[in-house]
Each structure stands twice: as structure tokens, then as C-alpha cells.
mmCIF file of C-alpha atoms in Angstrom:
data_model
loop_
_atom_site.group_PDB
_atom_site.id
_atom_site.type_symbol
_atom_site.label_atom_id
_atom_site.label_comp_id
_atom_site.label_asym_id
_atom_site.label_seq_id
_atom_site.Cartn_x
_atom_site.Cartn_y
_atom_site.Cartn_z
ATOM 1 C CA UNK A 75 -23.635 1.862 -9.199
ATOM 2 C CA UNK A 76 -25.035 -1.673 -8.363
ATOM 3 C CA UNK A 77 -24.537 -3.078 -4.572
ATOM 4 C CA UNK A 78 -21.526 -6.163 -5.257
ATOM 5 C CA UNK A 79 -19.856 -2.799 -7.276
ATOM 6 C CA UNK A 80 -19.917 -0.506 -4.528
ATOM 7 C CA UNK A 81 -19.123 -3.540 -1.966
ATOM 8 C CA UNK A 82 -16.205 -4.075 -4.429
ATOM 9 C CA UNK A 83 -14.932 -0.700 -4.218
ATOM 10 C CA UNK A 84 -15.431 -0.225 0.184
ATOM 11 C CA UNK A 85 -12.962 -3.773 -0.069
ATOM 12 C CA UNK A 86 -10.353 -2.052 -2.008
ATOM 13 C CA UNK A 87 -10.322 1.137 -0.119
ATOM 14 C CA UNK A 88 -10.501 -1.384 3.472
ATOM 15 C CA UNK A 89 -7.282 -3.242 1.385
ATOM 16 C CA UNK A 90 -5.098 -0.374 1.059
ATOM 17 C CA UNK A 91 -6.039 1.501 4.344
ATOM 18 C CA UNK A 92 -4.510 -1.612 6.234
ATOM 19 C CA UNK A 93 -1.204 -1.088 7.561
ATOM 20 C CA UNK A 94 1.561 -2.634 6.017
ATOM 21 C CA UNK A 95 2.042 -6.139 6.764
ATOM 22 C CA UNK A 96 4.570 -7.502 8.902
ATOM 23 C CA UNK A 97 8.022 -8.323 7.164
ATOM 24 C CA UNK A 98 8.160 -11.941 6.093
ATOM 25 C CA UNK A 99 10.751 -14.737 8.068
ATOM 26 C CA UNK A 100 13.434 -14.172 5.308
ATOM 27 C CA UNK A 101 13.710 -10.689 6.432
ATOM 28 C CA UNK A 102 15.916 -12.240 9.221
ATOM 29 C CA UNK A 103 17.038 -10.339 12.564
ATOM 30 C CA UNK A 104 14.659 -7.695 12.572
ATOM 31 C CA UNK A 105 17.124 -5.567 15.423
ATOM 32 C CA UNK A 106 19.695 -5.423 12.588
ATOM 33 C CA UNK A 107 17.553 -5.154 9.691
ATOM 34 C CA UNK A 108 15.191 -3.066 9.663
ATOM 35 C CA UNK A 109 15.000 -1.407 13.206
ATOM 36 C CA UNK A 110 18.213 -0.351 14.980
ATOM 37 C CA UNK A 111 18.823 1.242 11.679
ATOM 38 C CA UNK A 112 15.339 2.662 11.558
ATOM 39 C CA UNK A 113 16.079 4.054 14.942
ATOM 40 C CA UNK A 114 19.676 5.405 13.920
ATOM 41 C CA UNK A 115 18.330 7.403 10.881
ATOM 42 C CA UNK A 116 15.532 8.686 12.464
ATOM 43 C CA UNK A 117 15.483 8.673 16.187
ATOM 44 C CA UNK A 118 19.159 9.066 17.719
ATOM 45 C CA UNK A 119 19.842 13.048 16.849
ATOM 46 C CA UNK A 120 17.736 13.172 19.783
ATOM 47 C CA UNK A 121 18.235 9.872 21.571
ATOM 48 C CA UNK A 122 21.761 8.791 21.276
ATOM 49 C CA UNK A 123 24.973 8.930 22.447
ATOM 50 C CA UNK A 124 25.151 13.447 22.008
ATOM 51 C CA UNK A 125 22.226 14.272 23.416
ATOM 52 C CA UNK A 126 19.382 11.929 25.046
ATOM 53 C CA UNK A 127 16.429 13.729 25.578
ATOM 54 C CA UNK A 128 14.674 12.767 28.354
ATOM 55 C CA UNK A 129 17.668 10.102 29.165
ATOM 56 C CA UNK A 130 15.889 7.987 26.525
ATOM 57 C CA UNK A 131 18.368 6.592 24.107
ATOM 58 C CA UNK A 132 18.164 4.529 20.920
ATOM 59 C CA UNK A 133 21.085 4.115 19.622
ATOM 60 C CA UNK A 134 21.741 1.005 21.618
ATOM 61 C CA UNK A 135 19.638 -2.027 22.112
ATOM 62 C CA UNK A 136 20.492 -1.972 25.706
ATOM 63 C CA UNK A 137 18.965 1.673 25.590
ATOM 64 C CA UNK A 138 15.284 0.804 24.219
ATOM 65 C CA UNK A 139 15.234 -1.951 26.446
ATOM 66 C CA UNK A 140 16.100 0.504 29.561
ATOM 67 C CA UNK A 141 13.747 3.407 27.835
ATOM 68 C CA UNK A 142 13.534 6.423 30.052
ATOM 69 C CA UNK A 143 12.924 8.701 32.711
ATOM 70 C CA UNK A 144 9.092 9.628 31.629
ATOM 71 C CA UNK A 145 7.653 6.594 30.251
ATOM 72 C CA UNK A 146 10.680 3.476 31.492
ATOM 73 C CA UNK A 147 10.834 0.409 29.057
ATOM 74 C CA UNK A 148 10.283 1.902 25.900
ATOM 75 C CA UNK A 149 9.115 -1.741 24.757
ATOM 76 C CA UNK A 150 7.738 -4.320 26.339
ATOM 77 C CA UNK A 151 9.107 -7.374 24.619
ATOM 78 C CA UNK A 152 6.371 -9.678 23.190
ATOM 79 C CA UNK A 153 3.485 -6.668 23.631
ATOM 80 C CA UNK A 154 3.704 -4.473 20.866
ATOM 81 C CA UNK A 155 0.050 -2.675 21.904
ATOM 82 C CA UNK A 156 1.640 -2.278 25.569
ATOM 83 C CA UNK A 157 5.316 -0.590 24.429
ATOM 84 C CA UNK A 158 5.633 3.420 24.945
ATOM 85 C CA UNK A 159 7.500 3.252 22.079
ATOM 86 C CA UNK A 160 4.838 1.986 19.390
ATOM 87 C CA UNK A 161 2.490 4.204 20.810
ATOM 88 C CA UNK A 162 4.859 7.380 20.790
ATOM 89 C CA UNK A 163 5.003 6.649 16.612
ATOM 90 C CA UNK A 164 1.626 5.968 15.717
ATOM 91 C CA UNK A 165 0.288 9.095 17.939
ATOM 92 C CA UNK A 166 -1.284 11.697 15.160
ATOM 93 C CA UNK A 167 0.973 14.394 13.957
ATOM 94 C CA UNK A 168 0.699 17.455 16.477
ATOM 95 C CA UNK A 169 0.585 15.425 19.346
ATOM 96 C CA UNK A 170 2.851 17.186 21.687
ATOM 97 C CA UNK A 171 4.681 13.022 22.311
ATOM 98 C CA UNK A 172 4.092 11.941 18.665
ATOM 99 C CA UNK A 173 7.699 10.891 17.241
ATOM 100 C CA UNK A 174 9.343 11.713 15.271
ATOM 101 C CA UNK A 175 8.597 15.316 15.650
ATOM 102 C CA UNK A 176 9.085 16.892 12.834
ATOM 103 C CA UNK A 177 7.761 15.064 9.588
ATOM 104 C CA UNK A 178 8.185 12.712 7.960
ATOM 105 C CA UNK A 179 6.078 10.554 10.082
ATOM 106 C CA UNK A 180 7.097 7.023 9.741
ATOM 107 C CA UNK A 181 5.679 5.084 7.417
ATOM 108 C CA UNK A 182 3.381 2.030 7.955
ATOM 109 C CA UNK A 183 5.560 -0.261 6.482
ATOM 110 C CA UNK A 184 8.312 1.439 9.336
ATOM 111 C CA UNK A 185 5.951 1.211 12.220
ATOM 112 C CA UNK A 186 5.342 -2.376 10.690
ATOM 113 C CA UNK A 187 8.994 -3.446 11.203
ATOM 114 C CA UNK A 188 9.380 -2.129 14.991
ATOM 115 C CA UNK A 189 6.121 -3.978 15.390
ATOM 116 C CA UNK A 190 6.800 -7.381 14.933
ATOM 117 C CA UNK A 191 10.306 -7.073 16.527
ATOM 118 C CA UNK A 192 8.475 -5.939 19.544
ATOM 119 C CA UNK A 193 6.242 -9.542 19.053
ATOM 120 C CA UNK A 194 8.524 -11.877 18.429
ATOM 121 C CA UNK A 195 10.697 -11.061 21.520
ATOM 122 C CA UNK A 196 12.528 -6.932 20.653
ATOM 123 C CA UNK A 197 15.786 -9.160 20.749
ATOM 124 C CA UNK A 198 18.892 -8.495 18.735
ATOM 125 C CA UNK A 199 17.888 -11.841 17.012
ATOM 126 C CA UNK A 200 14.169 -11.218 16.715
ATOM 127 C CA UNK A 201 12.658 -12.234 13.456
ATOM 128 C CA UNK A 202 8.861 -12.627 12.284
ATOM 129 C CA UNK A 203 7.026 -15.685 13.000
ATOM 130 C CA UNK A 204 6.658 -17.929 9.740
ATOM 131 C CA UNK A 205 3.197 -17.079 8.487
#
């Protein structure tokens, strides 16, 4: 193979491995359209009104912002990389705190929704910045 072809293949592989892009601004309110439904579907069975493991409730915006006993607030508005919620949903499967604890793990796109929502301020009206 020639060098140009090898570089092209490597660039394609690197691009494919990148996480999904953040949702477009046209997606509107990320909390209502993406994050809340995702948490309701994947997290509330263990972190909701009937059962709140570690005193963490993810069934409401207030619960997410309050957080639980062990890690404090689940999100730090504007700082996705410092938010415990991002930490636990991006852990390698099998790690003790990896969430959700059972497969399937959240997809790169789903993590991107949460990350974009936190970066946009973690409010009920937070929408990603237009690019």
C-alpha cells in the first residue's frame, strides 16, 4: 500500500471512532427532548421515586441537580467533564460505578446529548449553541 492510502485509511478510522456530534440547535430543549426521556428509560428504575439508590433521583431536573449522598450533584452546569453523571456513564463496562450497570451501555450519541445539555447550562430550556 502506498503512504497516501494508509493515511487515508487511518484518518477514516480515527473519524469513525470519534463520539457522535452534539445535537444540532434545531433539537431545541435538550432536557425535554433528549436527556429526560433517556434518564426515564435507562436510569429511573434504580434512581427514581420507587427506588433511589444512593439517595440519587434522576426522575426530575431538581433530583439531577441535587444529586445523591456519595457524589453530590450529578451535574455541574457548564462543566460536563467535571460532572459525576458524565464520569459514570463513560466508564468502561465492568467498572464498579459504570452506569447503567447492565448492558447495553449508553451510546456515544446518548452521552453526547447529556454532555451538550450540561455544557449548555443544565437547565430545562438548555439547547446546544449553534455552530
